[in-house]
Short mmCIF file of C-alpha atoms in Angstrom, two decimals:
data_model
loop_
_atom_site.label_atom_id
_atom_site.label_comp_id
_atom_site.label_asym_id
_atom_site.label_seq_id
_atom_site.Cartn_x
_atom_site.Cartn_y
_atom_site.Cartn_z
CA MET A 1 -11.53 17.75 -28.27
CA PRO A 2 -13.79 18.74 -31.66
CA LEU A 3 -14.62 15.31 -33.84
CA VAL A 4 -12.86 15.92 -36.95
CA PRO A 5 -13.84 13.57 -39.78
CA PRO A 6 -11.22 11.93 -41.93
CA PRO A 7 -10.83 13.68 -45.51
CA ARG A 8 -12.87 11.86 -48.35
CA PRO A 9 -12.36 12.14 -51.89
CA ALA A 10 -13.12 15.23 -53.56
CA THR A 11 -16.58 15.30 -55.34
CA SER A 12 -17.77 17.24 -58.43
CA ALA A 13 -18.80 20.76 -57.45
CA ALA A 14 -22.65 21.09 -57.19
CA ALA A 15 -24.44 23.58 -59.73
CA VAL A 16 -25.19 26.98 -58.24
CA PRO A 17 -28.97 27.64 -58.08
CA PRO A 18 -30.36 30.73 -59.81
CA PRO A 19 -30.70 33.61 -57.63
CA GLY A 20 -34.04 33.42 -55.36
CA GLU A 21 -34.07 29.83 -55.57
CA PRO A 22 -33.37 27.73 -52.36
CA ALA A 23 -30.32 25.51 -52.37
CA PRO A 24 -30.75 21.82 -53.39
CA SER A 25 -30.34 19.13 -50.61
CA ALA A 26 -27.48 18.03 -52.81
CA LEU A 27 -25.49 21.13 -52.15
CA LEU A 28 -26.03 20.82 -48.22
CA GLN A 29 -25.06 17.27 -48.21
CA ALA A 30 -21.74 17.94 -49.99
CA ASN A 31 -21.00 20.44 -47.27
CA THR A 32 -21.72 18.10 -44.30
CA PRO A 33 -18.54 16.08 -43.50
CA GLU A 34 -18.85 12.11 -44.38
CA TRP A 35 -17.96 9.56 -41.88
CA SER A 36 -17.61 5.89 -42.08
CA VAL A 37 -19.28 4.06 -38.96
CA GLY A 38 -15.93 2.68 -37.94
CA ASP A 39 -14.18 6.00 -38.15
CA LEU A 40 -16.94 7.82 -36.10
CA ALA A 41 -16.89 5.09 -33.45
CA ALA A 42 -13.11 5.38 -33.21
CA ALA A 43 -13.39 9.01 -33.01
CA LEU A 44 -15.96 8.75 -30.01
CA LYS A 45 -13.80 6.17 -28.38
CA ARG A 46 -10.71 8.42 -28.41
CA THR A 47 -12.95 11.61 -27.13
CA LEU A 48 -14.54 9.72 -24.43
CA GLU A 49 -11.57 8.13 -23.01
CA ASP A 50 -9.32 10.95 -23.28
CA ALA A 51 -12.07 13.23 -21.50
CA PHE A 52 -12.59 10.82 -18.86
CA GLY A 53 -9.45 9.10 -17.91
CA HIS A 54 -9.82 9.80 -14.24
CA VAL A 55 -13.66 10.01 -12.69
CA ARG A 56 -15.35 9.87 -9.39
CA LEU A 57 -18.72 8.50 -9.94
CA ARG A 58 -21.62 8.39 -7.33
CA GLY A 59 -24.50 5.99 -7.83
CA GLU A 60 -26.26 2.83 -6.60
CA ILE A 61 -25.05 -0.79 -7.32
CA THR A 62 -27.51 -2.38 -9.25
CA GLY A 63 -27.63 -5.87 -11.10
CA TYR A 64 -24.91 -7.37 -9.22
CA ARG A 65 -25.03 -10.99 -8.58
CA GLY A 66 -21.56 -12.06 -7.18
CA PRO A 67 -18.30 -12.40 -8.97
CA HIS A 68 -18.31 -13.59 -12.29
CA GLY A 69 -16.85 -16.82 -13.19
CA SER A 70 -13.87 -15.27 -14.74
CA GLY A 71 -13.37 -13.37 -11.29
CA HIS A 72 -14.28 -10.31 -12.36
CA ALA A 73 -17.35 -8.26 -11.13
CA TYR A 74 -19.93 -6.63 -13.50
CA PHE A 75 -22.92 -4.36 -12.46
CA SER A 76 -24.42 -0.99 -12.93
CA LEU A 77 -24.45 2.28 -11.39
CA LYS A 78 -27.48 4.20 -11.51
CA ASP A 79 -29.14 7.48 -10.13
CA GLY A 80 -32.54 8.94 -10.69
CA SER A 81 -32.11 9.63 -14.04
CA ALA A 82 -29.47 7.44 -15.81
CA LYS A 83 -27.39 4.02 -15.61
CA ILE A 84 -24.03 3.21 -16.48
CA ASP A 85 -22.20 -0.27 -16.94
CA ALA A 86 -19.69 -0.96 -14.66
CA VAL A 87 -16.66 -3.72 -14.30
CA VAL A 88 -14.09 -4.15 -11.57
CA TRP A 89 -11.15 -6.34 -12.68
CA LYS A 90 -10.43 -9.44 -10.61
CA GLY A 91 -7.12 -8.27 -9.45
CA VAL A 92 -8.83 -5.08 -8.00
CA LEU A 93 -11.80 -6.81 -6.65
CA GLY A 94 -9.63 -8.93 -4.35
CA ARG A 95 -8.11 -5.47 -2.85
CA LEU A 96 -11.17 -3.43 -2.65
CA ARG A 97 -11.77 -2.10 0.70
CA GLN A 98 -15.61 -2.05 -0.21
CA LYS A 99 -16.79 -5.11 -2.11
CA PRO A 100 -19.93 -4.42 -4.34
CA LYS A 101 -23.13 -5.23 -2.85
CA GLU A 102 -26.60 -4.89 -4.59
CA GLY A 103 -28.39 -1.73 -3.53
CA LEU A 104 -25.60 -0.01 -1.78
CA GLU A 105 -24.88 3.46 -2.88
CA VAL A 106 -20.97 4.22 -3.64
CA ILE A 107 -18.55 6.48 -4.98
CA ALA A 108 -16.45 4.93 -7.58
CA THR A 109 -13.02 5.94 -8.95
CA GLY A 110 -11.97 4.68 -12.39
CA LYS A 111 -12.08 5.56 -15.97
CA ILE A 112 -14.49 5.22 -18.95
CA THR A 113 -13.69 2.92 -21.54
CA THR A 114 -15.42 2.29 -24.71
CA PHE A 115 -16.32 -0.52 -27.32
CA ALA A 116 -15.99 0.80 -30.44
CA GLY A 117 -17.54 -2.01 -32.29
CA LYS A 118 -21.04 -1.43 -30.10
CA SER A 119 -20.64 2.00 -29.54
CA SER A 120 -21.01 1.29 -25.83
CA TYR A 121 -19.33 2.56 -22.86
CA GLN A 122 -18.52 1.65 -19.15
CA ILE A 123 -16.51 2.50 -16.08
CA VAL A 124 -13.67 0.45 -15.27
CA ILE A 125 -13.34 0.76 -11.27
CA ASP A 126 -10.35 0.93 -9.44
CA SER A 127 -11.44 1.99 -6.16
CA MET A 128 -14.74 2.08 -4.31
CA GLU A 129 -16.20 3.28 -0.85
CA PRO A 130 -19.70 4.02 0.41
CA ALA A 131 -21.28 7.28 -0.27
CA GLY A 132 -22.11 9.23 2.66
CA ILE A 133 -22.62 8.44 6.43
CA GLY A 134 -25.71 6.58 5.93
CA ALA A 135 -24.01 4.12 3.59
CA TRP A 136 -21.07 3.86 6.04
CA MET A 137 -23.58 2.80 8.97
CA ALA A 138 -25.49 0.40 6.85
CA LEU A 139 -22.51 -1.35 5.99
CA LEU A 140 -21.22 -1.53 9.62
CA GLU A 141 -24.55 -2.90 10.85
CA GLU A 142 -24.77 -5.60 8.37
CA ARG A 143 -21.00 -6.51 8.88
CA LYS A 144 -21.69 -6.81 12.50
CA ARG A 145 -24.77 -9.06 12.11
CA GLN A 146 -22.70 -11.42 9.97
CA LEU A 147 -20.05 -11.58 12.21
CA ALA A 148 -22.04 -11.98 15.31
CA ALA A 149 -23.92 -14.78 13.79
CA GLU A 150 -20.49 -16.76 13.57
CA GLY A 151 -20.16 -16.22 17.09
CA LEU A 152 -16.98 -14.15 17.24
CA PHE A 153 -18.72 -11.40 19.84
CA GLU A 154 -19.76 -14.18 22.35
CA THR A 155 -19.18 -13.68 25.82
CA ASP A 156 -17.72 -16.99 26.67
CA ARG A 157 -15.03 -16.10 24.10
CA LYS A 158 -13.66 -13.29 26.51
CA ARG A 159 -10.52 -13.86 28.14
CA PRO A 160 -9.44 -12.49 31.74
CA ILE A 161 -6.88 -9.47 31.92
CA PRO A 162 -4.09 -10.86 33.75
CA PHE A 163 -3.55 -8.73 37.12
CA LEU A 164 -0.08 -7.94 36.47
CA PRO A 165 1.32 -8.62 32.98
CA ARG A 166 5.01 -9.20 32.58
CA VAL A 167 5.09 -7.46 29.07
CA ILE A 168 2.52 -5.59 27.42
CA GLY A 169 2.14 -5.19 23.68
CA VAL A 170 1.06 -2.33 21.92
CA VAL A 171 -0.54 -2.05 18.16
CA THR A 172 -0.84 1.48 16.97
CA SER A 173 1.09 4.28 14.82
CA PRO A 174 4.42 4.84 16.25
CA THR A 175 4.01 8.68 16.41
CA GLY A 176 1.40 10.98 17.49
CA ALA A 177 -0.54 11.33 21.00
CA VAL A 178 -1.83 8.02 21.28
CA ILE A 179 1.60 6.04 22.18
CA ARG A 180 2.72 8.80 24.31
CA ASP A 181 -0.53 8.52 26.50
CA ILE A 182 -0.19 5.06 26.70
CA LEU A 183 3.46 4.98 27.80
CA HIS A 184 3.06 7.81 30.20
CA ARG A 185 0.38 6.25 32.04
CA LEU A 186 1.97 2.83 32.16
CA GLU A 187 4.90 4.53 33.55
CA ASP A 188 2.56 6.36 36.30
CA ARG A 189 0.91 3.33 37.52
CA PHE A 190 3.11 0.49 37.22
CA PRO A 191 5.93 0.39 34.67
CA ARG A 192 6.31 -2.83 32.54
CA PRO A 193 8.03 -3.60 29.48
CA VAL A 194 6.30 -2.49 26.55
CA LEU A 195 6.70 -3.74 23.00
CA VAL A 196 5.31 -1.47 20.13
CA TRP A 197 4.19 -2.84 16.79
CA PRO A 198 3.84 0.13 14.49
CA VAL A 199 0.88 0.10 12.08
CA ARG A 200 -0.90 2.53 9.87
CA VAL A 201 -4.16 3.31 11.87
CA GLN A 202 -6.26 4.44 8.95
CA GLY A 203 -6.19 4.41 4.84
CA GLU A 204 -5.10 2.04 2.23
CA GLY A 205 -3.03 -1.19 3.86
CA ALA A 206 -4.20 -0.13 7.65
CA ALA A 207 -6.40 -3.18 8.24
CA GLU A 208 -4.01 -5.62 6.86
CA GLU A 209 -0.94 -4.12 9.04
CA ILE A 210 -3.16 -4.06 12.18
CA ALA A 211 -4.44 -7.83 11.70
CA ALA A 212 -0.93 -8.98 10.87
CA ALA A 213 0.47 -7.03 14.02
CA ILE A 214 -2.11 -9.10 16.38
CA ARG A 215 -1.28 -12.32 14.60
CA GLY A 216 2.44 -11.48 15.12
CA PHE A 217 2.51 -10.81 18.63
CA ASN A 218 0.70 -14.14 19.02
CA ALA A 219 3.43 -16.13 17.13
CA LEU A 220 5.69 -15.10 19.64
CA SER A 221 7.01 -17.39 21.88
CA PRO A 222 7.15 -16.51 25.77
CA ASP A 223 10.73 -17.43 26.29
CA GLY A 224 12.00 -16.21 23.11
CA PRO A 225 14.35 -13.20 22.45
CA ILE A 226 11.29 -11.08 21.87
CA PRO A 227 8.96 -12.27 24.80
CA ARG A 228 5.38 -12.76 23.67
CA PRO A 229 3.34 -10.04 25.51
CA ASP A 230 0.67 -11.18 28.26
CA VAL A 231 -1.77 -8.78 27.20
CA LEU A 232 -2.40 -6.45 23.94
CA ILE A 233 -3.63 -2.99 23.54
CA VAL A 234 -4.82 -1.85 20.00
CA ALA A 235 -5.51 1.51 20.04
CA ARG A 236 -5.83 4.91 18.07
CA GLY A 237 -7.23 8.42 18.44
CA GLY A 238 -10.81 9.83 17.53
CA GLY A 239 -11.78 10.36 14.23
CA SER A 240 -14.77 9.88 11.82
CA ILE A 241 -16.31 6.78 10.99
CA GLU A 242 -14.15 6.97 7.83
CA ASP A 243 -11.18 7.39 9.71
CA LEU A 244 -11.88 4.50 12.17
CA TRP A 245 -12.76 2.00 9.18
CA ALA A 246 -9.77 -0.30 9.45
CA PHE A 247 -11.00 -1.40 12.83
CA ASN A 248 -14.56 -2.48 11.45
CA GLU A 249 -12.72 -4.58 8.76
CA GLU A 250 -13.06 -8.17 8.87
CA ALA A 251 -9.44 -9.09 8.75
CA VAL A 252 -8.96 -6.77 11.96
CA VAL A 253 -12.16 -8.42 13.84
CA ARG A 254 -11.35 -11.98 13.10
CA ALA A 255 -7.62 -11.23 14.20
CA ALA A 256 -8.92 -10.03 17.54
CA ALA A 257 -11.42 -12.81 18.24
CA GLU A 258 -8.65 -15.27 17.49
CA SER A 259 -5.90 -13.76 19.51
CA GLU A 260 -4.79 -16.18 22.32
CA ILE A 261 -3.51 -13.17 24.20
CA PRO A 262 -6.06 -11.00 26.08
CA LEU A 263 -6.84 -8.10 24.07
CA ILE A 264 -7.85 -4.63 25.02
CA SER A 265 -9.30 -2.39 22.44
CA ALA A 266 -9.17 1.44 22.56
CA VAL A 267 -10.15 2.76 19.39
CA GLY A 268 -11.48 6.60 19.17
CA HIS A 269 -13.31 8.55 21.94
CA GLU A 270 -15.60 7.08 24.56
CA THR A 271 -18.44 7.69 21.95
CA ASP A 272 -16.62 5.65 19.21
CA THR A 273 -17.51 2.12 18.98
CA THR A 274 -15.81 -0.41 15.96
CA LEU A 275 -16.44 -3.91 15.29
CA ILE A 276 -12.90 -4.74 17.09
CA ASP A 277 -14.47 -3.48 20.57
CA PHE A 278 -17.02 -6.48 20.25
CA ALA A 279 -14.38 -8.95 19.56
CA SER A 280 -11.84 -7.81 21.90
CA ASP A 281 -12.02 -9.14 25.60
CA ARG A 282 -12.24 -5.64 26.83
CA ARG A 283 -13.11 -2.40 25.45
CA ALA A 284 -11.40 0.96 26.88
CA PRO A 285 -13.17 4.45 26.43
CA THR A 286 -9.76 5.84 25.39
CA PRO A 287 -6.12 4.70 24.91
CA THR A 288 -5.32 6.10 28.48
CA GLY A 289 -8.10 4.16 29.77
CA ALA A 290 -6.61 0.90 28.06
CA ALA A 291 -3.39 1.26 30.16
CA GLU A 292 -5.29 1.72 33.37
CA MET A 293 -7.08 -1.45 32.63
CA ALA A 294 -3.68 -3.21 31.83
CA VAL A 295 -2.03 -2.59 34.95
CA PRO A 296 -2.73 -1.78 38.62
CA VAL A 297 -1.59 1.30 40.49
CA ARG A 298 1.76 0.20 42.04
CA ALA A 299 1.57 2.94 44.95
CA GLU A 300 -1.80 1.32 45.86
CA LEU A 301 -0.71 -2.17 45.62
CA ALA A 302 2.15 -1.24 48.05
CA ALA A 303 -0.22 0.59 50.45
CA GLN A 304 -2.15 -2.50 50.60
CA VAL A 305 0.78 -4.96 51.24
CA HIS A 306 1.61 -2.50 54.05
CA GLU A 307 -1.86 -2.51 55.38
CA LEU A 308 -1.85 -6.09 55.41
CA GLY A 309 1.59 -6.23 57.10
CA ALA A 310 0.33 -3.95 59.79
CA ARG A 311 -2.74 -6.27 60.28
CA GLN A 312 -0.70 -9.54 60.55
CA ALA A 313 1.70 -7.94 62.92
CA GLY A 314 -1.20 -6.67 65.12
CA THR A 315 -2.78 -10.12 65.01
CA MET A 316 0.36 -11.80 66.06
CA LEU A 317 1.08 -9.48 68.98
CA ARG A 318 -2.40 -9.85 70.53
CA ARG A 319 -1.96 -13.65 70.36
CA ILE A 320 1.52 -13.22 71.84
CA GLU A 321 0.10 -11.07 74.47
CA ARG A 322 -2.63 -13.77 75.47
#
């Protein structure tokens, strides 16, 4: 948007110079629009904020020292050639999936705002995520170290999976191949009552829903109208590190570690590893594998019972014959 100065009071016409003589500076100045400082600052504010009302900005966080006393977060984003001030308001900071961290390269989404009084500008951030696989992996390793230091991944916290659960709880998306694979595999091996707690398994709010589902199952009474499961399966299919990120969130890891119900994690494919895998009691390579861990094969148990019965009958017969 072009900057158009406000109209100024008319001035007297400058004298026309004789032919061949250069125009005096007074004539040039008379043809140049005149601004007041306040008018120009206000016009720049309108121009910038209209043009950059929604931007995605990639840069490295610098100058961050934790939340301000007001609860807001102030820092800068920089690259090799420039730096811009940034702010995250208190209400937004609490729900950011990626919290600010000194030195972390991020992609921030927000809007440019200006302070006309000082002709300064900043980006007001609405959301933020690590930039690139390297940033995601660095964040993952740091979070893993922090949670491990609290003892959430210790072996002595692990609970045994019951041999034959009465009820199985499943935390996953209610649609798609994952829940179908789990239910079909359980039906093939040893049918058991299954309670499904539907959740989003990626995107905004997924981590909160998964953590709430784990805690919700734990809050059930064993003899209540909705029986408390004897084992939980938390599952989703494969995907990128961004797709699986909800299962790396601290809320999910803590809910899994605190679960009194033995928990099997089955997130992604065999090569995928998320932080819930370290906090769970067992990790399955796939959702189908989780179903196999949860129940034995009924036909095999029947064969074993038959074999034991035959052995017992044979032993008794030999004793009688003696």
